[in-house]
mmCIF file of C-alpha atoms in Angstrom:
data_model
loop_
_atom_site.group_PDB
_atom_site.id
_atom_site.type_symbol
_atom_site.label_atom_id
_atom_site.label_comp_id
_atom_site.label_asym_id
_atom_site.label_seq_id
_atom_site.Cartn_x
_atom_site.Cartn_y
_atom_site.Cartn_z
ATOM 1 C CA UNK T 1 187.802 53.668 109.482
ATOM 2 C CA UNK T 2 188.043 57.207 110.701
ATOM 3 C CA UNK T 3 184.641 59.016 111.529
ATOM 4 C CA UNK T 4 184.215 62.538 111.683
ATOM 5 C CA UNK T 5 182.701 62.482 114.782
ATOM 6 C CA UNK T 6 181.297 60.301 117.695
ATOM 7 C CA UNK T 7 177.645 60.203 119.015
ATOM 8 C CA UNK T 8 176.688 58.518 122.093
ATOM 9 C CA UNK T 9 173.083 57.614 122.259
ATOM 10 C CA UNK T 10 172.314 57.578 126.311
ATOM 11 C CA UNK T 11 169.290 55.987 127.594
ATOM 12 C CA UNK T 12 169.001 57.233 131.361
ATOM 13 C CA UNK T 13 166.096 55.410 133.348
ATOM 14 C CA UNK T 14 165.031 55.964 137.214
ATOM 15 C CA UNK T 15 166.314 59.865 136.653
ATOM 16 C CA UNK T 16 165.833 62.046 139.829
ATOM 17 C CA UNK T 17 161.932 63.448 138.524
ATOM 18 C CA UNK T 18 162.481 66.413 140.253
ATOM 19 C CA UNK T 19 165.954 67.596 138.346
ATOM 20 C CA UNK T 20 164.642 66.344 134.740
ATOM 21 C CA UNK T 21 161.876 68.166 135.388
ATOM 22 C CA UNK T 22 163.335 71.719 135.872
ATOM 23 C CA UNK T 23 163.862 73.236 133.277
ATOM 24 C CA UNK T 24 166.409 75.597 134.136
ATOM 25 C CA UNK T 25 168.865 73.012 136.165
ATOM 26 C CA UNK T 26 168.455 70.802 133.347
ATOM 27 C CA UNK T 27 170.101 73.382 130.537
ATOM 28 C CA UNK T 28 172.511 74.177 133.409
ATOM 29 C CA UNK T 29 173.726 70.264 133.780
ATOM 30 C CA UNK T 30 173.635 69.986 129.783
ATOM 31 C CA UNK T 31 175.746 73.026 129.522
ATOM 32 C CA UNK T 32 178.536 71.920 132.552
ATOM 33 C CA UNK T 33 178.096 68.928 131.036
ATOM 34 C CA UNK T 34 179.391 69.968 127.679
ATOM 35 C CA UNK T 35 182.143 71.980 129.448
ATOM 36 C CA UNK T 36 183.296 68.591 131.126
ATOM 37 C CA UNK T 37 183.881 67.131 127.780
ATOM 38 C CA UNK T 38 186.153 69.921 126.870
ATOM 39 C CA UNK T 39 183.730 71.399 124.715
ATOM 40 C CA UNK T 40 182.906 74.805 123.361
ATOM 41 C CA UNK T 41 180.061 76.144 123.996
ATOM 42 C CA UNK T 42 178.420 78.205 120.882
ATOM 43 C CA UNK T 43 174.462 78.892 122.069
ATOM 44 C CA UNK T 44 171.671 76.731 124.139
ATOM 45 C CA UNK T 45 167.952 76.210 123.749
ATOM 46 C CA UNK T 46 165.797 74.496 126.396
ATOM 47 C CA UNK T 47 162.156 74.105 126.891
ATOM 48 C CA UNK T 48 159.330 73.357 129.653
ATOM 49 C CA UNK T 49 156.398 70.817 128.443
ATOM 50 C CA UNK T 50 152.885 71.020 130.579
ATOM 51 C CA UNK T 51 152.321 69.298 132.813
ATOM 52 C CA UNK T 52 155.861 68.128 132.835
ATOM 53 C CA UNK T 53 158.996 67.409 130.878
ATOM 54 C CA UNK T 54 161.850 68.915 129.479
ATOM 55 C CA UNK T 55 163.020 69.017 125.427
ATOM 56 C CA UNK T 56 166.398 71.103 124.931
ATOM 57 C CA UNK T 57 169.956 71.326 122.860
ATOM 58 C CA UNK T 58 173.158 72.864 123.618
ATOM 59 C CA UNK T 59 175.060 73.225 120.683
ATOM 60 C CA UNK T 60 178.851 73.474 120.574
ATOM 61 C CA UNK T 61 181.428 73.783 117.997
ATOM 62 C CA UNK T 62 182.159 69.660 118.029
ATOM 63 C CA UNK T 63 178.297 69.435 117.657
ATOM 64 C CA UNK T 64 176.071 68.831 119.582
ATOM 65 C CA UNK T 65 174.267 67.434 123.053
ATOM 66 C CA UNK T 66 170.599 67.377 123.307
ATOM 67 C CA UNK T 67 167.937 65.853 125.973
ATOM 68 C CA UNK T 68 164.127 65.042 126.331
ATOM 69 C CA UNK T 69 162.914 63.960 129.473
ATOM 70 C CA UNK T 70 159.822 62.495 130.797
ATOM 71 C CA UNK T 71 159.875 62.892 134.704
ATOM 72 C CA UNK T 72 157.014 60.866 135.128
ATOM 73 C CA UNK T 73 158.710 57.750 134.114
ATOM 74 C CA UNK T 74 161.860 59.072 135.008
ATOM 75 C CA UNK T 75 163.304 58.660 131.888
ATOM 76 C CA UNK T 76 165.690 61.344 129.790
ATOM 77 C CA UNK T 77 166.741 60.353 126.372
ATOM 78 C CA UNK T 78 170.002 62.254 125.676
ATOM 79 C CA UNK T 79 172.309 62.728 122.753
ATOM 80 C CA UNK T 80 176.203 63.597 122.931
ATOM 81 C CA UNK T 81 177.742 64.364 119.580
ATOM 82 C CA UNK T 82 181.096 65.141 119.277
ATOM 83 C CA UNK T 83 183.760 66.019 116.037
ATOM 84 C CA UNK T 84 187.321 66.059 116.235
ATOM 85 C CA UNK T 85 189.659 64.280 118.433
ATOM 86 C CA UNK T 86 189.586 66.944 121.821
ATOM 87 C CA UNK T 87 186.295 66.632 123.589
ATOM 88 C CA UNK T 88 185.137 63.395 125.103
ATOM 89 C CA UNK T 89 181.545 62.357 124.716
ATOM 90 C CA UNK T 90 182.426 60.251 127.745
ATOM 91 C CA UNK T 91 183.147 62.292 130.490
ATOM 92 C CA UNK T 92 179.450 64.521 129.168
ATOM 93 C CA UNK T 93 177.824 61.253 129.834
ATOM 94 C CA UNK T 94 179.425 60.463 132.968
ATOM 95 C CA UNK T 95 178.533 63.694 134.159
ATOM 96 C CA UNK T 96 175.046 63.583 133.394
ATOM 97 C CA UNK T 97 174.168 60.350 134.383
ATOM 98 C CA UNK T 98 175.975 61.407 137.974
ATOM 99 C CA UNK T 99 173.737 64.708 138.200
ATOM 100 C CA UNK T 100 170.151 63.357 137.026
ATOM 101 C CA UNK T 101 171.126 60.500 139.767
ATOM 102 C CA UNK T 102 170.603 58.083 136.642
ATOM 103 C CA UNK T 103 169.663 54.891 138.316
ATOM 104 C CA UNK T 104 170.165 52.366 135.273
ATOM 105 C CA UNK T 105 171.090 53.420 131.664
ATOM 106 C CA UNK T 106 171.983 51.773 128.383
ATOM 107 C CA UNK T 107 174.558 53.491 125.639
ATOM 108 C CA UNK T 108 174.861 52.948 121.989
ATOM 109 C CA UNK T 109 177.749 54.544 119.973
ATOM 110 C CA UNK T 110 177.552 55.922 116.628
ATOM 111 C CA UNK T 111 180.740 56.930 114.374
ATOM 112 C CA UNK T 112 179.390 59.723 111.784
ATOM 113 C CA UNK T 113 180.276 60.583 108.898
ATOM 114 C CA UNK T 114 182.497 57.341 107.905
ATOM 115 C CA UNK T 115 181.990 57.097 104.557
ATOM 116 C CA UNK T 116 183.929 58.702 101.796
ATOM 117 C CA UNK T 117 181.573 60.029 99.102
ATOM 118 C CA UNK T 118 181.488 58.891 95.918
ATOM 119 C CA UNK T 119 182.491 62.049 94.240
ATOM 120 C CA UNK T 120 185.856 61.244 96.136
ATOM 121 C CA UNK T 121 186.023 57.741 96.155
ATOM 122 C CA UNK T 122 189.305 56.348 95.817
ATOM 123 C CA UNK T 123 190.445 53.160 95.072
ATOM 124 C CA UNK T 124 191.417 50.914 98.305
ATOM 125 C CA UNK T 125 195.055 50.259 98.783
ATOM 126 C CA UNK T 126 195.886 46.551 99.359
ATOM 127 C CA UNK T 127 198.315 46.754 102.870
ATOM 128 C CA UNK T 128 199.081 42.584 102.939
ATOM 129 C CA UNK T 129 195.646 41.335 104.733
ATOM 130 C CA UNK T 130 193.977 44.941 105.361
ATOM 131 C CA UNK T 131 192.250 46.869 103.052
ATOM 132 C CA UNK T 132 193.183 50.720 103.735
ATOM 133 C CA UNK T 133 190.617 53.510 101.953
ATOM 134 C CA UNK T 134 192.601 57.092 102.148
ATOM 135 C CA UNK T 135 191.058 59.433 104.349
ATOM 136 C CA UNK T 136 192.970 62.249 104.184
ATOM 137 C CA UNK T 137 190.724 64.921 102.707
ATOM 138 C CA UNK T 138 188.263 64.143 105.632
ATOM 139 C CA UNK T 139 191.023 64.178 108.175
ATOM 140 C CA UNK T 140 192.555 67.365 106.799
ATOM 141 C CA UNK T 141 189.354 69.135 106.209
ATOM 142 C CA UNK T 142 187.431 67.879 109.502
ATOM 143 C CA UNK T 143 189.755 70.417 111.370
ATOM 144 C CA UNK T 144 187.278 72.621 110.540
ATOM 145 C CA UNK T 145 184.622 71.951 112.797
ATOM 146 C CA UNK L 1 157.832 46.748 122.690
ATOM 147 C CA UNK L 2 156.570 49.901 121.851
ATOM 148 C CA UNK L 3 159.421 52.622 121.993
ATOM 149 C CA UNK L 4 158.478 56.904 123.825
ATOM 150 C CA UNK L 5 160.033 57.852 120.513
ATOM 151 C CA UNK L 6 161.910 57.184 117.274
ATOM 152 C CA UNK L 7 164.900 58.867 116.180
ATOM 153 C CA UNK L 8 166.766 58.343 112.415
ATOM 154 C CA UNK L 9 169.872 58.973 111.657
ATOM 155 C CA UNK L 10 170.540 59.796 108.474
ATOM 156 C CA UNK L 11 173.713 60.226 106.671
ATOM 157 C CA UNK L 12 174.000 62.497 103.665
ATOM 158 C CA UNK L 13 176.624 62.679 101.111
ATOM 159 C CA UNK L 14 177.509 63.976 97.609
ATOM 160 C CA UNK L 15 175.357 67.251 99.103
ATOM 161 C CA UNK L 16 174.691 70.574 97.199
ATOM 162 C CA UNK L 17 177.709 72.362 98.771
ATOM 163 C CA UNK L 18 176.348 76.005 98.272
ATOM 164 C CA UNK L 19 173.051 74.839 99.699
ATOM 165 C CA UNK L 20 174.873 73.111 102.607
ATOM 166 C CA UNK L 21 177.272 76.143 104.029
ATOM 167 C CA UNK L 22 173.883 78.394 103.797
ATOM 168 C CA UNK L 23 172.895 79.162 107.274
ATOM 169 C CA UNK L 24 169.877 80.818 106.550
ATOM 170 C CA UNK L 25 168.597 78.082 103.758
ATOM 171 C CA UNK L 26 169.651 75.052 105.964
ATOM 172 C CA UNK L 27 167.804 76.727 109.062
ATOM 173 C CA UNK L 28 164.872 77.323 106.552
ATOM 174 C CA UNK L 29 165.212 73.644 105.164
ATOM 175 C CA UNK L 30 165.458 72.140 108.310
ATOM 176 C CA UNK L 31 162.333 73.975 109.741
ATOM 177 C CA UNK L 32 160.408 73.020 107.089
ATOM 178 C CA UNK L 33 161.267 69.449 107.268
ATOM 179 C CA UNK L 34 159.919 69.239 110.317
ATOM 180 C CA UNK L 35 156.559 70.646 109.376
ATOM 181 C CA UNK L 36 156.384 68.316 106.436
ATOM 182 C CA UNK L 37 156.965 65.737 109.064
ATOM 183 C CA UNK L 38 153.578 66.817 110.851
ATOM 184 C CA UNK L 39 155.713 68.150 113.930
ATOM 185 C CA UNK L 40 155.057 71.444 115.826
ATOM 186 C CA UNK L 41 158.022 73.820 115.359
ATOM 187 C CA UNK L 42 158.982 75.009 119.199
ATOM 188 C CA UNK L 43 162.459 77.523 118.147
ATOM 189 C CA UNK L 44 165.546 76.777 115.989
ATOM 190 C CA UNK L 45 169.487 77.767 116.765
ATOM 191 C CA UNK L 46 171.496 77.556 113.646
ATOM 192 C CA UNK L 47 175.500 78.608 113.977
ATOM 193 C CA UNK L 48 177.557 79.321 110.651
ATOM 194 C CA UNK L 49 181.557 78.380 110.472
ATOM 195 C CA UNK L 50 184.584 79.728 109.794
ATOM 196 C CA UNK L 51 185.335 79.399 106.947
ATOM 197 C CA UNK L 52 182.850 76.869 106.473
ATOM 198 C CA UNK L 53 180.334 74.612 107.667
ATOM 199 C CA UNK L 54 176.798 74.953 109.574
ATOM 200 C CA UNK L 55 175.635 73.324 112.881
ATOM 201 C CA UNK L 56 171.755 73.926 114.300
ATOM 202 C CA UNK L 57 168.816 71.990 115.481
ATOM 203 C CA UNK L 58 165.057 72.929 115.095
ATOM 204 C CA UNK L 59 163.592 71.611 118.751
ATOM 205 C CA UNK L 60 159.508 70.457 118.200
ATOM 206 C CA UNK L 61 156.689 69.318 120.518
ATOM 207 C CA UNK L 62 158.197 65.888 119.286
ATOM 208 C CA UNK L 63 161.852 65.966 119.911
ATOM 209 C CA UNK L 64 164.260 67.581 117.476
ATOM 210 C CA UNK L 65 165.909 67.757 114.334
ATOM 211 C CA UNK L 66 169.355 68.716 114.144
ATOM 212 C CA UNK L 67 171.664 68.836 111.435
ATOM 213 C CA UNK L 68 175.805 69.381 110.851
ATOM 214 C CA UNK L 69 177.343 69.738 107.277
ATOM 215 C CA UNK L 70 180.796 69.682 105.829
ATOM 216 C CA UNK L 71 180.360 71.668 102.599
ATOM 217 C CA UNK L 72 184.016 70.742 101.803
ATOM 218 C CA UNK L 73 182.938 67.182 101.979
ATOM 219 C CA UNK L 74 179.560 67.606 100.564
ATOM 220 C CA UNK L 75 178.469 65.580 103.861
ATOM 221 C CA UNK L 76 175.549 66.672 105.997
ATOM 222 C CA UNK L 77 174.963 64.406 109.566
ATOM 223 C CA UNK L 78 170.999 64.601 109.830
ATOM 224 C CA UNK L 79 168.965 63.434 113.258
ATOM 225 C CA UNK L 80 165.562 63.125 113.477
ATOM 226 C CA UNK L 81 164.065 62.271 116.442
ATOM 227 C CA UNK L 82 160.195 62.476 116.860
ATOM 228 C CA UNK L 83 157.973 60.567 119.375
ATOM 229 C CA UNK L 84 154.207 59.857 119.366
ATOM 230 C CA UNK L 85 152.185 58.446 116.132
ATOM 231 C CA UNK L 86 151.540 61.480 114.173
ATOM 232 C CA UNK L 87 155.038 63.167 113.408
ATOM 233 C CA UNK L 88 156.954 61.455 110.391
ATOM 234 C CA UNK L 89 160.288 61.202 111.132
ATOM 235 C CA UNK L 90 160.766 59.764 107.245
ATOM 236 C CA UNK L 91 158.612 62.072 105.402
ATOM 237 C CA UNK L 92 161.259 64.786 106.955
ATOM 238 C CA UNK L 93 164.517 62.733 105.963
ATOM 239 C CA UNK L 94 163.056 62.729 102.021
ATOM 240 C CA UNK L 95 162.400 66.269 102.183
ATOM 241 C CA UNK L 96 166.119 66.751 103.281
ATOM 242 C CA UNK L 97 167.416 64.565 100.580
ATOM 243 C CA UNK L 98 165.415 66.476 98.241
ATOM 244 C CA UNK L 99 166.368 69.801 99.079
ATOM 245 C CA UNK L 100 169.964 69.271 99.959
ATOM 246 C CA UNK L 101 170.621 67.887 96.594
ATOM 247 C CA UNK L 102 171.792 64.571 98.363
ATOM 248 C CA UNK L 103 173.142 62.053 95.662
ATOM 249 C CA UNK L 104 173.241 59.057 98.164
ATOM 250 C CA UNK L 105 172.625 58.051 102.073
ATOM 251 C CA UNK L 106 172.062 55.627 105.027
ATOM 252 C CA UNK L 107 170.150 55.688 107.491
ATOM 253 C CA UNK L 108 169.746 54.116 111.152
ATOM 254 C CA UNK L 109 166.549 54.333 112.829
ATOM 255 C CA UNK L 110 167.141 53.581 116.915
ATOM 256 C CA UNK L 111 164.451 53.229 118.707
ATOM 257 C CA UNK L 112 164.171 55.372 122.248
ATOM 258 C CA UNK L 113 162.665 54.845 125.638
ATOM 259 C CA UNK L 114 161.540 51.065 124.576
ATOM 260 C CA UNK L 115 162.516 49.542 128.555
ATOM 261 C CA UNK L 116 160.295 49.495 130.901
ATOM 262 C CA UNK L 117 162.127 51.788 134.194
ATOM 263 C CA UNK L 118 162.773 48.940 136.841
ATOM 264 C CA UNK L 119 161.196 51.094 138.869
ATOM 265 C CA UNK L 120 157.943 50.523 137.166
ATOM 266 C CA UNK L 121 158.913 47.063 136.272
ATOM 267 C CA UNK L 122 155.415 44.657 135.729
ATOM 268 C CA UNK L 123 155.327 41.191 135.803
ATOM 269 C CA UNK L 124 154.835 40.367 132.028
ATOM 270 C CA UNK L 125 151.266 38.936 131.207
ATOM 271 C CA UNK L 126 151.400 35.583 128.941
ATOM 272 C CA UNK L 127 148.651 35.673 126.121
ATOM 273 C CA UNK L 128 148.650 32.077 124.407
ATOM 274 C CA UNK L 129 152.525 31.909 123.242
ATOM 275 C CA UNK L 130 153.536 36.093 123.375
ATOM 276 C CA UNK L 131 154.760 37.981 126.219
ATOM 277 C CA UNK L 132 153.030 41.498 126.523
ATOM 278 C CA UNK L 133 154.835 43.697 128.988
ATOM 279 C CA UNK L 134 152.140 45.998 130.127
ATOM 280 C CA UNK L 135 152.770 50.151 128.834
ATOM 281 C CA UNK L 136 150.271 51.849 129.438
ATOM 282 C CA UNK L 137 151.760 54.382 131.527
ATOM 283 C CA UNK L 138 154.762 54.741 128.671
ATOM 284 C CA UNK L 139 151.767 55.470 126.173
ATOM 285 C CA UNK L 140 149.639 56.967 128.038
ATOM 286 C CA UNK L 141 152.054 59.831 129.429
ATOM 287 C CA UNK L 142 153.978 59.904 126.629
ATOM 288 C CA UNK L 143 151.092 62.211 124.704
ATOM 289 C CA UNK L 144 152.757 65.075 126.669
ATOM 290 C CA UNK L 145 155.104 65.490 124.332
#
């Protein structure tokens, strides 16, 4: 079924301390990294934890990417959320694991936004051995974001 | 294995639409979520759309909340992401369903930063038939954020 959008959960373990723990190269690899993924960038927010650590969003017009790091441990947890069919969560988290010199990582993908709601349910359409739900008000109106 | 943090993803439909393409109520919602949740708010970004639609996250001591909504669709995609014991991430989600009106949901809860870096990798210790991979440095550092 057709999702709205796409959202990468990215576990990145034996991070470079040093880079996940700045706070200003970090917002500066989030937002190239958004750019990578051909997305647009609307407005960023990043902030320094004491002693250490790093919490901070970039949102764009396909959604968002966001990161919280713990350079002690080395670890970042990192979101990349992306709508519409142009910008590739992918190359963002290529990108990042490449500049935080990510030594092992795990992913999990998440489609969003799959479901049709019940105030516009339809009935299924029987295609021989598939079942087929229309999607066309999501498609159509999706273009939005 | 204990996770750094725990992050729900919660998807909304059948949505108040007015409430939904409100910039200023969904940045106020979404703020106040995450001080029902027990969480310390940090600074919010919240971006309307044309002609439609509202992206923004409120980053906390915890994590984040962020939140994107198709009014058209009545859909809102929710995250909420909190680490340590005190902030609910769940007390936040039913405070969203309340106040956006939502008439029905899922939700995935993913846990984050449960592996051990293999950098810090310890040989597990065997108590009578579990296996107890020692964290204390995940718990211990992890009340930074």
């Amino acid at each position: 079924m057709k999702a709205l959008g796409r959202q990468i959960i990215l576990e990145c373990y034996d991070c470079d301390a040093e880079i996940i723990n700045d706070v200003q190269l970090v917002e500066q690899i989030m937002v190239e990294a958004a750019i990578e993924a051909e997305a647009t960038v609307i407005k960023s927010a990043f902030h320094p934890f004491f002693p250490q650590g790093v919490s901070g969003v970039v949102v764009i017009a396909e959604s968002h990417l966001t990161i919280h790091t713990w350079p002690e441990l080395g670890y970042a947890a990192i979101d990349v959320f992306t709508c519409g069919d142009q910008a590739s969560p992918e190359r963002a988290c290529e990108y990042l694991l490449q500049k935080f010199g990510c030594g092992h990582h795990t992913t999990l993908e998440v489609k969003r936004g799959q479901m049709v709601p019940a105030s516009q349910h339809f009935e299924p359409q029987h295609f021989e051995d598939e079942v087929v739900v229309p999607l066309q008000p999501v498609l159509r109106k999706s273009s939005f974001r």
